[in-house]
PDB file of C-alpha atoms in Angstrom:
ATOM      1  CA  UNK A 189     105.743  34.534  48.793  1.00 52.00           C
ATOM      2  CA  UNK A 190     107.792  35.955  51.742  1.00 56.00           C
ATOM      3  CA  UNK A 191     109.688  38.187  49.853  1.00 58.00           C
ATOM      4  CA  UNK A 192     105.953  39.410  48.349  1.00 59.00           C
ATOM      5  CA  UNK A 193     104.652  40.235  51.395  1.00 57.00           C
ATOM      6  CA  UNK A 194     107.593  41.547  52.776  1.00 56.00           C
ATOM      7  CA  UNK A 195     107.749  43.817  49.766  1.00 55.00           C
ATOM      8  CA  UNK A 196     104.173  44.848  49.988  1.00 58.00           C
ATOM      9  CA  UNK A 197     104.516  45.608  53.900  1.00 56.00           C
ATOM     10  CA  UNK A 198     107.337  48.116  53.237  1.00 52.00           C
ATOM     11  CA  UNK A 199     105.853  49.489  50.366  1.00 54.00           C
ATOM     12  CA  UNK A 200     102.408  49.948  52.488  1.00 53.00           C
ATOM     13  CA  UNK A 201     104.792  51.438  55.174  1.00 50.00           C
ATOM     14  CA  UNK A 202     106.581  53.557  52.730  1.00 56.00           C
ATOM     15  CA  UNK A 203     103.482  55.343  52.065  1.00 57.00           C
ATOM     16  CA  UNK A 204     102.212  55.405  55.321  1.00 55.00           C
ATOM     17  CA  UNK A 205     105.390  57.470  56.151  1.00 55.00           C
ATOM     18  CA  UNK A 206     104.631  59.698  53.304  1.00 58.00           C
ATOM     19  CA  UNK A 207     101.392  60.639  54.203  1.00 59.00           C
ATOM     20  CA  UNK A 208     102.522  61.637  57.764  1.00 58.00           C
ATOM     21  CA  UNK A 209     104.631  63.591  56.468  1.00 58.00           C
ATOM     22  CA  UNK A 210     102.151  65.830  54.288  1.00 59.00           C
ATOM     23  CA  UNK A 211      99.829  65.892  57.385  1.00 53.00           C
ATOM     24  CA  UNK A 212     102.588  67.056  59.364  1.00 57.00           C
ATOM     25  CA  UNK A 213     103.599  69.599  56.803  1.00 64.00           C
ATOM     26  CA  UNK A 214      99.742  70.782  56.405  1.00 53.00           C
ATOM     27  CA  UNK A 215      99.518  71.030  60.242  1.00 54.00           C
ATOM     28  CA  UNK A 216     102.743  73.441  60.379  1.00 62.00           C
ATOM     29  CA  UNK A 217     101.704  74.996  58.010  1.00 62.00           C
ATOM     30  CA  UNK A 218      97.804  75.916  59.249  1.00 55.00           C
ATOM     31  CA  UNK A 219     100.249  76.805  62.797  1.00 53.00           C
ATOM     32  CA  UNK A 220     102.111  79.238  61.326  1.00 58.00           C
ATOM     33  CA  UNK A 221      99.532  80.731  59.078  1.00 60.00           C
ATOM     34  CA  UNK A 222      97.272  81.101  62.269  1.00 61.00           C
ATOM     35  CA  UNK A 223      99.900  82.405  64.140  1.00 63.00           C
ATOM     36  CA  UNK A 224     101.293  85.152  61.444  1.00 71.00           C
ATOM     37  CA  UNK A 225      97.424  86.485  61.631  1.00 77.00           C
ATOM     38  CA  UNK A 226      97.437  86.694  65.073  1.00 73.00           C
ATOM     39  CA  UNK A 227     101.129  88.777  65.160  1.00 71.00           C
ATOM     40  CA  UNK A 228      99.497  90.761  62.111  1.00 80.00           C
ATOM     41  CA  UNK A 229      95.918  91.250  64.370  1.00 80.00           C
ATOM     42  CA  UNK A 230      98.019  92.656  67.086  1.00 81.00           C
ATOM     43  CA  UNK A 231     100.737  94.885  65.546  1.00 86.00           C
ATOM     44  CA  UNK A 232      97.346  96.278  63.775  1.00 91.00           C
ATOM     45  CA  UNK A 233      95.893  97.118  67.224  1.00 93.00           C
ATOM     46  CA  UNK A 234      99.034  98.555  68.843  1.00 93.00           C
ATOM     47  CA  UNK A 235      99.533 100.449  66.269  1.00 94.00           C
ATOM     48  CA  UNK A 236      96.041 101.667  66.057  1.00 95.00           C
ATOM     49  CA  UNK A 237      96.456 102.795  70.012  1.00 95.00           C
ATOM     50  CA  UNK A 238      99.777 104.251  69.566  1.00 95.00           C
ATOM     51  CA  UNK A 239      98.162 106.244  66.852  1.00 96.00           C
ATOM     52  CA  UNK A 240      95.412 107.332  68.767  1.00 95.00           C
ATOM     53  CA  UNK A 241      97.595 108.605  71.983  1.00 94.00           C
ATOM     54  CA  UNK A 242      99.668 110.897  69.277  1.00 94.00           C
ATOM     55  CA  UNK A 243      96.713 111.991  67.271  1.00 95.00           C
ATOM     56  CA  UNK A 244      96.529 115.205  68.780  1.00 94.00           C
ATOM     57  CA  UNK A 245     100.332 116.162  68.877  1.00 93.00           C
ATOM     58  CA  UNK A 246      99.862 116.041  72.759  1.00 91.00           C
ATOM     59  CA  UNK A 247     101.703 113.486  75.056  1.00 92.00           C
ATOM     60  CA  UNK A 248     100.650 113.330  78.800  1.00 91.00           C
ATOM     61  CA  UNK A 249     101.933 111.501  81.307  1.00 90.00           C
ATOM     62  CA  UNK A 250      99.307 108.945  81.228  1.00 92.00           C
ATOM     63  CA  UNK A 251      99.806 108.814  77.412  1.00 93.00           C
ATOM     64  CA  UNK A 252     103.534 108.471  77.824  1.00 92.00           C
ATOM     65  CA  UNK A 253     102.941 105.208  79.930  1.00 91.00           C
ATOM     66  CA  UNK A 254     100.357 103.541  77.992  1.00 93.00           C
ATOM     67  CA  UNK A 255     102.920 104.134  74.855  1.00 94.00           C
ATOM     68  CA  UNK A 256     105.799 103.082  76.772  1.00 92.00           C
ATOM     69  CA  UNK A 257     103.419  99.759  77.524  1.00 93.00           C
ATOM     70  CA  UNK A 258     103.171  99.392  73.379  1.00 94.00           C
ATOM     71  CA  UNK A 259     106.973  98.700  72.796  1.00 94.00           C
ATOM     72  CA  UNK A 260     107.870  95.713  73.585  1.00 91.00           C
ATOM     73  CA  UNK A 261     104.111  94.544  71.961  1.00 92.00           C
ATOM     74  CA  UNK A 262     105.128  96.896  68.958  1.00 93.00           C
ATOM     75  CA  UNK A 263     108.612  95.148  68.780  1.00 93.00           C
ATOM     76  CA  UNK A 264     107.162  91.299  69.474  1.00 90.00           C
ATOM     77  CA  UNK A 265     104.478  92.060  67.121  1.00 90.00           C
ATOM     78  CA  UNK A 266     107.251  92.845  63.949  1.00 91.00           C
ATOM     79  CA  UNK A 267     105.966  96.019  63.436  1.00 93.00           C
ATOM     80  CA  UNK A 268     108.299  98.279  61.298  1.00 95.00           C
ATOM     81  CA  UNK A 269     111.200 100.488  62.720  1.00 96.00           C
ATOM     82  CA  UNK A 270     109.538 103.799  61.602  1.00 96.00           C
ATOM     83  CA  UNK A 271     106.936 102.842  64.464  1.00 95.00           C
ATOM     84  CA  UNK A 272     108.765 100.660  67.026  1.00 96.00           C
ATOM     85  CA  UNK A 273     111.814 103.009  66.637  1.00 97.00           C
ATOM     86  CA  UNK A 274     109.979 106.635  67.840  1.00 97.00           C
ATOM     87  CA  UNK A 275     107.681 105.025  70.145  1.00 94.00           C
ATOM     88  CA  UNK A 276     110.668 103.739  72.404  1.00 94.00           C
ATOM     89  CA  UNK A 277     112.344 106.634  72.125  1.00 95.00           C
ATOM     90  CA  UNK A 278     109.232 108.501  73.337  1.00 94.00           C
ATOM     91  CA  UNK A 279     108.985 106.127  76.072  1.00 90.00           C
ATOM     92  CA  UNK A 280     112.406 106.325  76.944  1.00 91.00           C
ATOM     93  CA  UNK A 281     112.345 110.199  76.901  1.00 91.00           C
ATOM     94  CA  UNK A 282     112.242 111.914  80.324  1.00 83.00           C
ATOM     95  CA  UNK A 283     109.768 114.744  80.996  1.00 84.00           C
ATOM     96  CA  UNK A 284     109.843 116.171  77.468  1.00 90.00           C
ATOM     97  CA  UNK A 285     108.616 114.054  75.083  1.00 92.00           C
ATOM     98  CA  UNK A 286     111.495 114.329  71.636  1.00 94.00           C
ATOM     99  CA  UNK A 287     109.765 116.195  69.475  1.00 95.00           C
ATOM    100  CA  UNK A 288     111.427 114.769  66.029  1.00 96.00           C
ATOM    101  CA  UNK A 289     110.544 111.284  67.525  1.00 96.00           C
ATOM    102  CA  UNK A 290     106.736 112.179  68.338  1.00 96.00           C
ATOM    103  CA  UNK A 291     106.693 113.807  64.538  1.00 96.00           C
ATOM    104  CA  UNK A 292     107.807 110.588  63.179  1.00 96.00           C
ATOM    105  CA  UNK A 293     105.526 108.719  64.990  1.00 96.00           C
ATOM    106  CA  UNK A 294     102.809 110.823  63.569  1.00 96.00           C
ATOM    107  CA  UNK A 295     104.150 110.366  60.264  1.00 96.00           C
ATOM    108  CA  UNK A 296     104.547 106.889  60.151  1.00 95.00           C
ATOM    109  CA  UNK A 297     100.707 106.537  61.615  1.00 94.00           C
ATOM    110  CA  UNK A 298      99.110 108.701  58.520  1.00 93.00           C
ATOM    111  CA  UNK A 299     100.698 105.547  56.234  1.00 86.00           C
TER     112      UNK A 299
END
């Protein structure tokens, strides 16, 4: 009868274990599902304002600091290299802005 309830008790633990287990694995999950959306909701934005600030083919100085602003977002947020790439080296430019870099930020925006 011992060995019966013994049995049963790690059995009833056995499953109990389990279970955690797929709750766990559902709660990582749900985590890193929320916080892939959130990464995607924000490379989505920066890109969207890096866009807009190159638009026009025009950098000013005020535009030049809000984009320098975006890279380390841009970079954090896994945006792609044909975006994260130009925009730090637009940000990183001194008083001219690289023309081949603005031009394939431009590019990469009309995708």
């Amino acid at each position: 009868m011992k060995r019966t309830l013994a049995a049963t008790s790690l059995a009833l633990l056995a499953i109990a274990l389990s279970g955690c287990g797929q709750v766990q694995q559902a709660t990582e999950k749900a985590v890193n599902d929320g916080a892939s959306q959130v990464a995607t909701a924000a490379g989505s934005e920066i890109k969207k304002q890096a866009c807009s600030l190159v638009s026009d083919g025009l950098v000013s100085v005020q535009d030049k600091q809000a984009l320098g602003g975006l890279v380390s977002g841009a970079q954090a947020a896994g945006l792609p290299a044909e975006i994260t790439a130009p925009l730090k080296k637009i940000a990183d430019s001194g008083d001219q802005v690289p023309a081949d870099s603005l031009g394939a930020l431009q590019d990469a925006c009309a995708k």
